[in-house]
């Protein structure tokens, strides 16, 4: 009760601070309306409504297999899972008048052989804080749940004990607070050309929630988790963006070309979600010493730069685009290295980890230190090529907009059971290899306004739905077990452990979560408004045809300058499955209370 009181007091204090600040959104700071300041800020409290999964064994046929699919740390229903404070301030300055008047060094721009229009610069500051690690329940605010890890039977395997203090420091560094200059860029137009140079976010495509042609900026889930909107999880990149407008080109109208090049080394898996976060995947939540992970980002140079080009045009009443991307995905390629033979008896040569461990190690080779861990995992970002197109058109007769998007992913990271099972690849070598494959992705969406006067006689309902298909080309098999009861080594999987098979009396052999060759997903969002827009209920549904659901009813109450949002997220699945990955978070049902302050 005392901890709950502290949390409530801190939350109310945060709301009061927001209200007292009375910061405005898109406020003009000069008479000419060339300088604008925009601010948005909110505080939320997200409370779990079910116990997280504690690793109860799974039943497969007549056998009961031990499971590592539990969530670490365990958190009971009613416990706080998030207390997020967010503020974003945007400063925009148009400098056309200063260039014309020759103010300071801007007078040099008058000597250019072309005339700049709509010139200016943009700065965005973003601050984030999660109070769960300070005044949340003890599984997040203390090291109590980490301490039992020190008593695991690792001495027999000659492994070092987990460094709990280092894990806690890393958790607080990555997931507690973050302040940064989020975006900073210059932009201008001249003739038919528009350019923007600097740290920025660029989104292509017509899809919501899904990423097809939107694989430009990485998504960061290390701070805040998967329920944070995409716009708050996109990571800005140092980028040059160019746009050239053609106009009419034969039967095409409003035609333009757009391209970008981003020289940046940011990827979605660095930093990863840290151990101890409420949003870690099953079997990934606790610090481990038997497996040591090394993450490698692309280099910050032109050779490893992201880039892309697209053509957008209208034909009749439809808008089309054709695009090509050379980019990096948020899911890394993973490769395991281990000693030759079955790594039952681990080793510890007592040597520190090498600064650059991008080589396989062999036993106690003094030039290739093993850091006290029998298995090393290398996470890398392979270059992925994306080819795709979109089409969008309106049907005014039925108040609808149809949109579709198709994309071909070449060389995206993929995984098989053999890659992650040392009992399979350890007999023949020291690594499970790395695998890339291609996939075909299709999305069809429909947005419509319609009357349902029985429920709302004064305002229409808005509905948007999307149907998404992903087909893996040359997918590995789908059979989980061989006739002799051993895991099928050549099947498509996600790098998440479902169960552990007993091997030589020790439950070590992992059985990974299966990934279907074809995934079918459906989304639906319904909204309307009452009382002149002051009451706005909504209902969101996400259905993975593999057998997983997300339901999210909610309501937003608007009483200027405040917004109060209450929503309930239900994630439902009986078994861990691939596809969208919803089932991996089946134990994270929660209710959110959020207050925004806006002028």
XYZ file of C-alpha atoms in Angstrom:
599
model
C 0.000 0.000 0.000
C 2.853 2.358 0.785
C 4.398 1.728 -2.655
C 1.016 2.225 -4.324
C 0.646 5.532 -2.493
C 4.065 6.676 -3.645
C 3.176 5.749 -7.231
C -0.145 7.600 -7.096
C 1.491 10.657 -5.589
C 4.192 10.665 -8.262
C 1.620 10.261 -11.028
C -0.520 13.096 -9.706
C 2.578 15.235 -9.337
C 3.480 14.552 -12.963
C -0.016 15.490 -14.125
C 0.052 18.624 -12.023
C 3.403 19.619 -13.452
C 2.057 19.197 -16.969
C -1.004 21.257 -16.189
C 1.016 23.981 -14.512
C 3.385 24.294 -17.441
C 0.529 25.234 -19.811
C 2.755 24.712 -22.837
C 1.248 25.388 -26.231
C 1.246 23.452 -29.461
C 2.263 25.186 -32.717
C 2.439 28.645 -31.189
C 3.695 31.443 -33.465
C 6.524 33.398 -31.828
C 6.708 36.351 -34.224
C 4.364 38.626 -36.143
C 5.328 37.200 -39.525
C 4.467 33.680 -38.356
C 7.896 32.387 -39.372
C 8.893 30.971 -35.961
C 6.737 28.283 -34.376
C 7.034 26.229 -31.237
C 5.031 23.038 -30.801
C 4.860 20.895 -27.672
C 3.054 17.697 -26.779
C 3.373 15.959 -23.471
C 1.647 13.204 -21.538
C 1.921 10.898 -18.569
C 0.472 7.404 -18.365
C 0.094 4.488 -15.981
C -0.197 0.981 -17.430
C -1.352 -1.726 -15.008
C -1.172 -5.457 -15.686
C -4.473 -7.324 -15.493
C -3.038 -10.861 -15.446
C -0.056 -12.679 -14.008
C 2.857 -12.989 -16.391
C 3.708 -16.522 -17.493
C 6.035 -18.330 -15.095
C 7.244 -21.120 -17.359
C 4.616 -23.798 -16.670
C 5.588 -26.941 -18.631
C 3.994 -27.456 -22.043
C 2.132 -30.628 -23.008
C 3.055 -32.047 -26.418
C 0.925 -35.126 -27.138
C 1.275 -37.439 -24.163
C 4.524 -35.832 -23.018
C 4.999 -32.893 -20.675
C 8.084 -30.905 -21.625
C 9.887 -28.346 -19.486
C 9.391 -24.775 -20.665
C 11.531 -21.663 -20.647
C 8.782 -19.508 -22.109
C 8.200 -17.732 -18.831
C 8.477 -13.966 -18.491
C 11.252 -12.510 -16.349
C 10.747 -10.977 -13.922
C 7.431 -12.455 -12.842
C 4.801 -9.755 -12.264
C 1.405 -10.324 -10.675
C -1.912 -8.921 -11.863
C -2.563 -5.433 -10.518
C 1.100 -4.449 -10.618
C 2.282 -1.366 -12.428
C 3.940 -2.219 -15.755
C 4.633 1.286 -17.060
C 4.602 4.865 -15.806
C 5.722 6.830 -18.839
C 6.421 10.567 -18.940
C 6.853 11.951 -22.444
C 7.559 15.407 -23.811
C 8.357 16.501 -27.354
C 9.117 20.103 -28.309
C 9.408 21.153 -31.962
C 10.973 24.427 -33.086
C 10.466 25.482 -36.714
C 11.972 28.630 -38.259
C 11.347 29.832 -41.839
C 14.250 32.071 -42.949
C 13.118 33.334 -46.401
C 12.722 36.918 -45.128
C 16.160 36.872 -43.492
C 17.721 35.696 -46.770
C 15.963 38.449 -48.728
C 17.106 41.092 -46.245
C 20.670 39.723 -46.235
C 20.879 39.254 -42.477
C 24.379 38.211 -41.403
C 25.953 35.311 -43.315
C 22.596 34.549 -44.933
C 23.427 37.308 -47.423
C 25.826 34.833 -49.058
C 22.825 32.803 -50.207
C 21.761 35.706 -52.433
C 24.751 34.971 -54.659
C 23.610 31.446 -55.487
C 22.716 30.797 -59.150
C 19.274 29.676 -58.004
C 16.672 31.110 -55.634
C 15.749 29.296 -52.446
C 12.117 29.112 -51.355
C 10.518 27.849 -48.152
C 13.952 27.686 -46.560
C 14.270 26.940 -42.888
C 15.449 24.629 -40.187
C 13.687 22.343 -37.747
C 14.690 21.117 -34.278
C 12.918 18.530 -32.147
C 13.740 17.729 -28.522
C 12.363 14.556 -26.975
C 12.459 13.482 -23.351
C 11.225 10.136 -22.001
C 11.128 8.701 -18.493
C 9.625 5.552 -16.978
C 9.155 5.679 -13.228
C 8.571 1.950 -12.898
C 12.234 1.379 -12.067
C 12.110 3.943 -9.240
C 8.728 3.553 -7.552
C 7.214 0.574 -9.378
C 6.643 -2.895 -7.880
C 9.714 -4.598 -6.447
C 10.215 -6.912 -9.442
C 11.149 -3.795 -11.449
C 12.428 -1.307 -8.861
C 14.740 -3.678 -6.962
C 17.136 -6.536 -7.701
C 15.112 -9.020 -5.595
C 14.047 -11.135 -8.567
C 17.597 -11.170 -9.955
C 19.200 -12.595 -6.829
C 17.944 -16.218 -7.288
C 19.883 -16.323 -10.555
C 23.077 -16.414 -8.501
C 21.975 -19.704 -6.921
C 21.402 -21.593 -10.186
C 23.496 -24.784 -10.588
C 26.054 -23.173 -12.883
C 29.134 -24.150 -10.879
C 28.995 -27.696 -12.292
C 29.269 -26.231 -15.772
C 32.256 -24.107 -14.764
C 30.463 -20.898 -15.790
C 30.712 -17.495 -14.251
C 27.736 -16.226 -12.263
C 25.524 -13.509 -13.772
C 26.668 -9.978 -12.990
C 23.433 -8.747 -11.447
C 24.749 -5.266 -10.675
C 25.837 -4.776 -14.299
C 22.468 -6.046 -15.558
C 20.623 -3.580 -13.332
C 22.843 -0.699 -14.424
C 22.228 -1.574 -18.062
C 18.478 -1.780 -17.476
C 18.358 1.687 -15.941
C 20.656 3.135 -18.601
C 18.540 1.857 -21.490
C 14.974 1.862 -20.165
C 14.692 4.430 -17.339
C 15.233 7.840 -18.941
C 16.379 9.315 -22.231
C 16.823 12.892 -23.407
C 17.969 13.696 -26.929
C 17.948 16.092 -29.817
C 15.562 13.939 -31.794
C 15.491 15.709 -35.171
C 17.617 18.513 -36.584
C 17.551 19.342 -40.289
C 17.711 22.087 -42.917
C 15.277 22.218 -45.824
C 14.476 24.377 -48.828
C 13.038 24.326 -52.352
C 14.414 25.685 -55.582
C 12.571 25.343 -58.847
C 11.222 21.793 -59.002
C 13.619 20.465 -56.363
C 13.029 20.062 -52.622
C 15.780 18.903 -50.274
C 16.068 18.148 -46.566
C 19.432 17.483 -44.921
C 20.011 16.318 -41.351
C 18.655 13.963 -38.717
C 15.104 13.109 -39.740
C 12.323 10.547 -40.115
C 10.958 9.444 -43.504
C 8.020 7.090 -44.003
C 6.877 5.567 -47.297
C 3.983 3.259 -48.083
C 0.271 3.044 -47.279
C 0.234 0.535 -44.402
C -0.607 1.202 -40.771
C 1.066 -0.945 -38.073
C 2.824 -3.098 -40.694
C 6.095 -2.136 -42.361
C 6.486 -2.890 -46.044
C 7.958 0.121 -47.869
C 8.266 1.787 -44.463
C 11.570 0.016 -43.691
C 13.610 3.236 -43.679
C 13.980 4.347 -40.066
C 14.594 1.616 -37.463
C 12.029 0.954 -34.731
C 13.259 1.056 -31.137
C 11.361 -1.121 -28.646
C 14.013 -0.965 -25.914
C 12.296 1.982 -24.221
C 8.556 1.751 -23.666
C 7.719 -1.556 -25.301
C 5.655 -2.738 -28.233
C 2.458 -0.839 -27.302
C 4.107 2.534 -27.912
C 2.929 4.018 -31.266
C 5.248 3.650 -34.259
C 5.758 7.418 -34.473
C 7.317 7.364 -31.001
C 9.491 4.323 -31.751
C 10.991 5.422 -35.056
C 14.687 6.245 -34.771
C 15.786 9.313 -36.792
C 18.702 8.920 -39.200
C 21.270 11.329 -40.622
C 19.858 11.600 -44.101
C 19.724 13.584 -47.326
C 16.260 13.569 -48.892
C 15.629 14.906 -52.403
C 12.359 15.370 -54.259
C 11.989 16.376 -57.906
C 8.535 17.359 -59.181
C 7.724 16.721 -62.833
C 4.004 17.464 -62.856
C 2.230 16.128 -65.936
C 3.941 13.338 -67.843
C 1.705 11.941 -70.599
C -1.302 10.324 -68.888
C 0.331 10.819 -65.486
C -0.269 13.864 -63.297
C 1.275 15.229 -60.078
C 4.351 13.132 -60.803
C 7.472 13.367 -58.663
C 10.598 11.389 -57.860
C 11.894 11.083 -54.318
C 15.169 9.617 -53.111
C 17.209 9.457 -49.934
C 20.576 8.348 -48.656
C 21.193 7.805 -44.942
C 24.752 7.522 -43.623
C 24.020 6.184 -40.157
C 24.769 3.087 -38.086
C 21.553 2.867 -36.054
C 19.641 -0.429 -36.132
C 16.547 -1.612 -34.291
C 18.273 -4.284 -32.184
C 20.887 -1.955 -30.634
C 20.089 -1.483 -27.839
C 17.872 -4.523 -27.444
C 15.129 -4.717 -24.831
C 17.191 -5.098 -21.632
C 16.781 -7.980 -19.141
C 14.337 -6.969 -16.430
C 12.080 -4.886 -18.699
C 8.316 -5.652 -18.663
C 8.465 -6.020 -22.465
C 11.122 -8.711 -22.953
C 10.220 -11.754 -25.032
C 9.833 -15.203 -23.445
C 13.167 -16.862 -22.571
C 14.987 -13.537 -23.111
C 14.232 -11.739 -19.857
C 16.913 -12.932 -17.434
C 20.666 -12.254 -17.561
C 22.477 -15.377 -18.790
C 26.051 -16.608 -18.720
C 25.807 -19.808 -20.751
C 25.042 -17.652 -23.808
C 26.872 -14.410 -24.488
C 25.519 -12.061 -27.157
C 27.499 -9.632 -29.295
C 25.697 -7.100 -31.501
C 27.264 -5.485 -34.562
C 25.844 -2.459 -36.342
C 26.649 -1.369 -39.897
C 29.510 1.062 -40.322
C 28.838 4.755 -40.574
C 30.089 5.201 -44.129
C 28.832 5.359 -47.705
C 29.440 1.649 -48.285
C 26.940 0.696 -45.560
C 24.546 3.586 -46.191
C 20.810 3.068 -46.591
C 19.213 4.412 -49.738
C 16.103 4.354 -51.849
C 14.142 5.924 -54.667
C 10.467 6.033 -55.546
C 8.211 7.478 -58.225
C 4.761 8.784 -57.251
C 2.059 9.738 -59.748
C -1.668 10.026 -60.290
C -3.522 8.225 -63.044
C -7.194 8.978 -63.189
C -8.494 9.048 -59.637
C -5.795 6.741 -58.254
C -2.378 7.499 -56.757
C 0.432 5.059 -57.534
C 4.001 4.669 -56.357
C 6.882 2.379 -57.297
C 9.842 2.113 -54.919
C 13.178 0.447 -54.253
C 15.007 0.369 -50.898
C 18.410 -0.859 -49.782
C 18.084 -0.947 -46.025
C 18.371 -2.885 -42.746
C 15.542 -4.589 -40.879
C 14.901 -4.461 -37.143
C 15.252 -8.243 -36.818
C 18.943 -9.162 -36.846
C 20.607 -12.158 -38.418
C 21.817 -14.474 -35.637
C 24.691 -16.936 -35.718
C 25.746 -19.227 -32.861
C 29.335 -20.283 -32.183
C 30.309 -22.999 -29.730
C 32.999 -25.580 -29.005
C 33.230 -28.630 -31.222
C 31.141 -31.438 -29.791
C 28.204 -31.237 -27.428
C 28.668 -28.282 -25.040
C 27.466 -30.137 -21.958
C 30.562 -29.343 -19.909
C 31.081 -25.661 -20.399
C 34.394 -24.016 -19.839
C 35.895 -20.861 -18.415
C 39.402 -19.907 -19.424
C 39.325 -16.893 -17.120
C 40.241 -14.493 -19.933
C 38.331 -11.304 -20.706
C 36.163 -10.996 -23.785
C 37.988 -9.733 -26.880
C 37.246 -6.215 -28.004
C 36.130 -7.436 -31.405
C 34.835 -11.042 -31.141
C 33.745 -11.378 -34.782
C 35.391 -14.751 -35.189
C 34.462 -18.266 -34.102
C 36.240 -19.489 -30.994
C 37.618 -22.978 -30.467
C 37.847 -24.287 -26.930
C 40.576 -22.649 -24.909
C 42.509 -21.206 -27.823
C 44.405 -18.336 -26.081
C 43.836 -16.048 -29.086
C 40.091 -16.634 -29.029
C 38.782 -16.104 -25.526
C 35.450 -17.636 -24.607
C 34.590 -15.201 -21.775
C 33.344 -18.068 -19.605
C 30.373 -18.850 -21.875
C 30.016 -22.030 -23.970
C 27.892 -20.330 -26.631
C 28.418 -16.998 -28.366
C 25.667 -15.369 -30.436
C 26.584 -12.779 -33.051
C 23.788 -10.425 -34.119
C 24.399 -8.619 -37.398
C 22.378 -6.485 -39.796
C 22.448 -7.914 -43.337
C 21.500 -5.574 -46.146
C 17.927 -6.188 -47.301
C 16.591 -5.042 -50.656
C 12.921 -4.085 -50.903
C 11.037 -3.767 -54.197
C 7.430 -2.604 -54.012
C 4.532 -0.482 -55.171
C 1.345 1.071 -53.784
C -2.023 2.199 -55.146
C -4.675 4.315 -53.397
C -8.023 5.524 -54.710
C -11.234 6.951 -53.297
C -14.852 5.898 -53.881
C -16.818 9.002 -52.858
C -20.138 7.265 -53.499
C -19.576 5.027 -50.473
C -17.310 7.432 -48.537
C -14.385 5.030 -48.821
C -10.690 4.918 -49.599
C -9.011 1.728 -50.808
C -5.255 1.286 -50.486
C -2.917 -1.563 -51.232
C 0.779 -2.238 -51.023
C 2.978 -5.069 -52.270
C 6.646 -5.605 -51.461
C 9.315 -8.176 -52.194
C 11.946 -8.568 -49.458
C 15.266 -9.985 -50.654
C 17.741 -11.451 -48.135
C 15.844 -10.778 -44.940
C 17.084 -12.622 -41.806
C 15.564 -16.059 -41.202
C 16.175 -18.963 -38.854
C 15.942 -22.741 -38.611
C 16.032 -25.106 -35.663
C 19.519 -26.276 -36.672
C 20.944 -22.748 -36.301
C 20.084 -22.571 -32.586
C 20.482 -26.156 -31.421
C 24.097 -26.980 -30.423
C 23.082 -30.643 -30.094
C 22.522 -30.617 -33.857
C 25.280 -28.446 -35.294
C 27.777 -29.131 -32.479
C 28.434 -32.647 -33.787
C 29.760 -31.360 -37.092
C 31.189 -27.908 -36.441
C 31.397 -24.889 -34.206
C 28.567 -22.819 -35.678
C 24.971 -23.205 -36.771
C 25.468 -20.857 -39.703
C 23.494 -17.839 -40.808
C 20.460 -17.903 -43.104
C 18.790 -15.304 -45.336
C 15.709 -15.765 -47.521
C 13.134 -13.854 -49.578
C 9.447 -13.166 -48.964
C 6.438 -11.717 -50.778
C 4.243 -9.301 -48.787
C 0.814 -7.933 -49.679
C -1.502 -5.526 -47.879
C -5.029 -4.425 -48.779
C -6.772 -1.727 -46.722
C -10.204 -0.110 -46.682
C -11.166 3.120 -44.875
C -14.836 4.086 -44.694
C -17.172 6.522 -42.970
C -20.707 5.261 -42.372
C -23.832 6.050 -40.365
C -25.055 3.814 -37.561
C -27.798 6.039 -36.202
C -29.020 3.510 -33.691
C -25.744 3.951 -31.793
C -24.885 7.514 -32.774
C -27.576 9.706 -34.410
C -25.311 12.767 -34.709
C -21.928 11.557 -36.020
C -20.634 8.914 -38.390
C -18.459 5.980 -37.489
C -15.021 5.627 -39.037
C -13.709 2.140 -39.768
C -10.355 1.095 -41.167
C -9.342 -2.492 -41.807
C -6.235 -4.104 -43.283
C -5.554 -7.612 -44.536
C -1.903 -8.627 -44.651
C -0.317 -11.679 -46.292
C 3.315 -12.732 -45.944
C 4.650 -15.713 -47.899
C 8.173 -16.991 -47.331
C 9.825 -18.238 -50.505
C 11.582 -21.607 -50.193
C 10.613 -21.830 -46.548
C 12.117 -24.551 -44.400
C 9.884 -27.365 -43.136
C 7.095 -27.026 -40.577
C 7.164 -30.419 -38.801
C 8.254 -29.848 -35.186
C 9.384 -33.391 -34.248
C 10.887 -36.278 -36.168
C 9.365 -39.765 -35.785
C 12.008 -40.596 -33.147
C 10.944 -37.643 -30.992
C 13.921 -35.411 -31.742
C 13.385 -31.833 -32.990
C 13.213 -31.452 -36.740
C 16.390 -29.463 -37.518
C 15.204 -28.065 -40.855
C 12.092 -26.054 -40.096
C 11.288 -22.348 -40.129
C 11.417 -20.889 -36.593
C 11.573 -17.684 -34.607
C 14.641 -17.315 -32.327
C 12.483 -17.829 -29.215
C 12.551 -21.029 -27.143
C 9.193 -22.748 -26.610
C 10.285 -25.856 -24.700
C 13.448 -27.703 -23.666
C 13.910 -31.388 -24.419
C 15.745 -33.622 -21.915
C 19.155 -34.497 -23.363
C 21.385 -36.947 -21.499
C 19.299 -36.336 -18.413
C 19.767 -32.537 -18.599
C 16.934 -30.378 -20.038
C 19.017 -28.361 -22.467
C 17.984 -29.055 -26.064
C 15.818 -26.135 -27.235
C 12.650 -26.410 -29.322
C 12.062 -23.101 -31.087
C 8.750 -21.428 -31.895
C 7.575 -22.415 -35.386
C 7.213 -19.797 -38.120
C 4.564 -20.542 -40.787
C 5.494 -20.266 -44.447
C 2.376 -18.137 -45.037
C 1.043 -15.683 -42.455
C -2.415 -14.070 -42.628
C -3.225 -11.075 -40.438
C -6.279 -8.830 -40.115
C -6.742 -5.486 -38.340
C -9.832 -3.409 -37.596
C -10.290 0.004 -35.966
C -13.680 1.588 -35.184
C -14.097 5.129 -33.850
C -16.830 7.727 -33.430
C -17.507 10.801 -31.277
C -20.226 12.091 -28.961
C -21.083 15.358 -27.210
C -19.538 17.604 -29.850
C -16.304 15.624 -29.992
C -15.739 15.520 -26.229
C -16.281 11.744 -25.906
C -14.444 9.531 -28.400
C -14.789 5.752 -27.979
C -12.736 3.339 -30.084
C -12.245 -0.375 -30.580
C -9.179 -1.983 -32.182
C -8.809 -5.633 -33.180
C -5.761 -7.510 -34.455
C -6.251 -11.128 -35.542
C -3.411 -13.432 -36.484
C -4.924 -16.361 -38.381
C -2.404 -18.635 -36.693
C -4.501 -18.329 -33.530
C -3.727 -15.085 -31.679
C -5.801 -11.974 -30.941
C -5.388 -8.429 -29.672
C -8.501 -6.587 -28.461
C -8.234 -2.953 -27.424
C -11.395 -1.059 -26.415
C -10.780 2.508 -25.305
C -12.268 5.946 -24.805
C -10.783 9.447 -24.909
C -12.435 12.288 -22.999
C -11.580 15.799 -24.210
C -12.001 18.792 -21.981
C -9.603 21.410 -23.282
C -6.779 21.641 -22.505
C -6.856 18.059 -21.143
C -7.230 14.661 -22.781
C -7.941 11.582 -20.687
C -7.542 8.201 -22.404
C -8.430 4.839 -20.910
C -7.855 1.675 -22.927
C -7.632 -2.037 -22.222
C -5.227 -4.248 -24.201
C -6.030 -7.976 -24.272
C -3.479 -10.291 -25.937
C -4.773 -13.824 -26.271
C -3.102 -17.055 -27.494
C -2.969 -20.606 -26.141
C 0.469 -21.555 -27.486
C 3.543 -19.661 -28.632
C 3.354 -19.218 -32.397
C 5.185 -17.400 -35.150
C 3.526 -15.111 -37.674
C 2.915 -11.692 -36.175
C 4.475 -12.649 -32.839
C 1.395 -11.632 -30.820
C 1.373 -14.959 -28.988
C 4.874 -14.273 -27.635
C 3.317 -11.525 -25.485
C 0.161 -13.387 -24.508
C 0.685 -12.663 -20.788
C 0.870 -8.842 -21.033
C -2.825 -7.854 -20.758
C -3.041 -4.369 -19.265
C -5.187 -1.301 -18.759
C -3.767 2.146 -19.495
C -4.677 5.507 -17.959
C -3.160 8.439 -19.842
C -3.468 12.217 -19.474
C -2.363 14.622 -22.221
C -2.118 18.380 -21.844
C -2.626 20.298 -25.082
C -3.316 23.897 -26.013
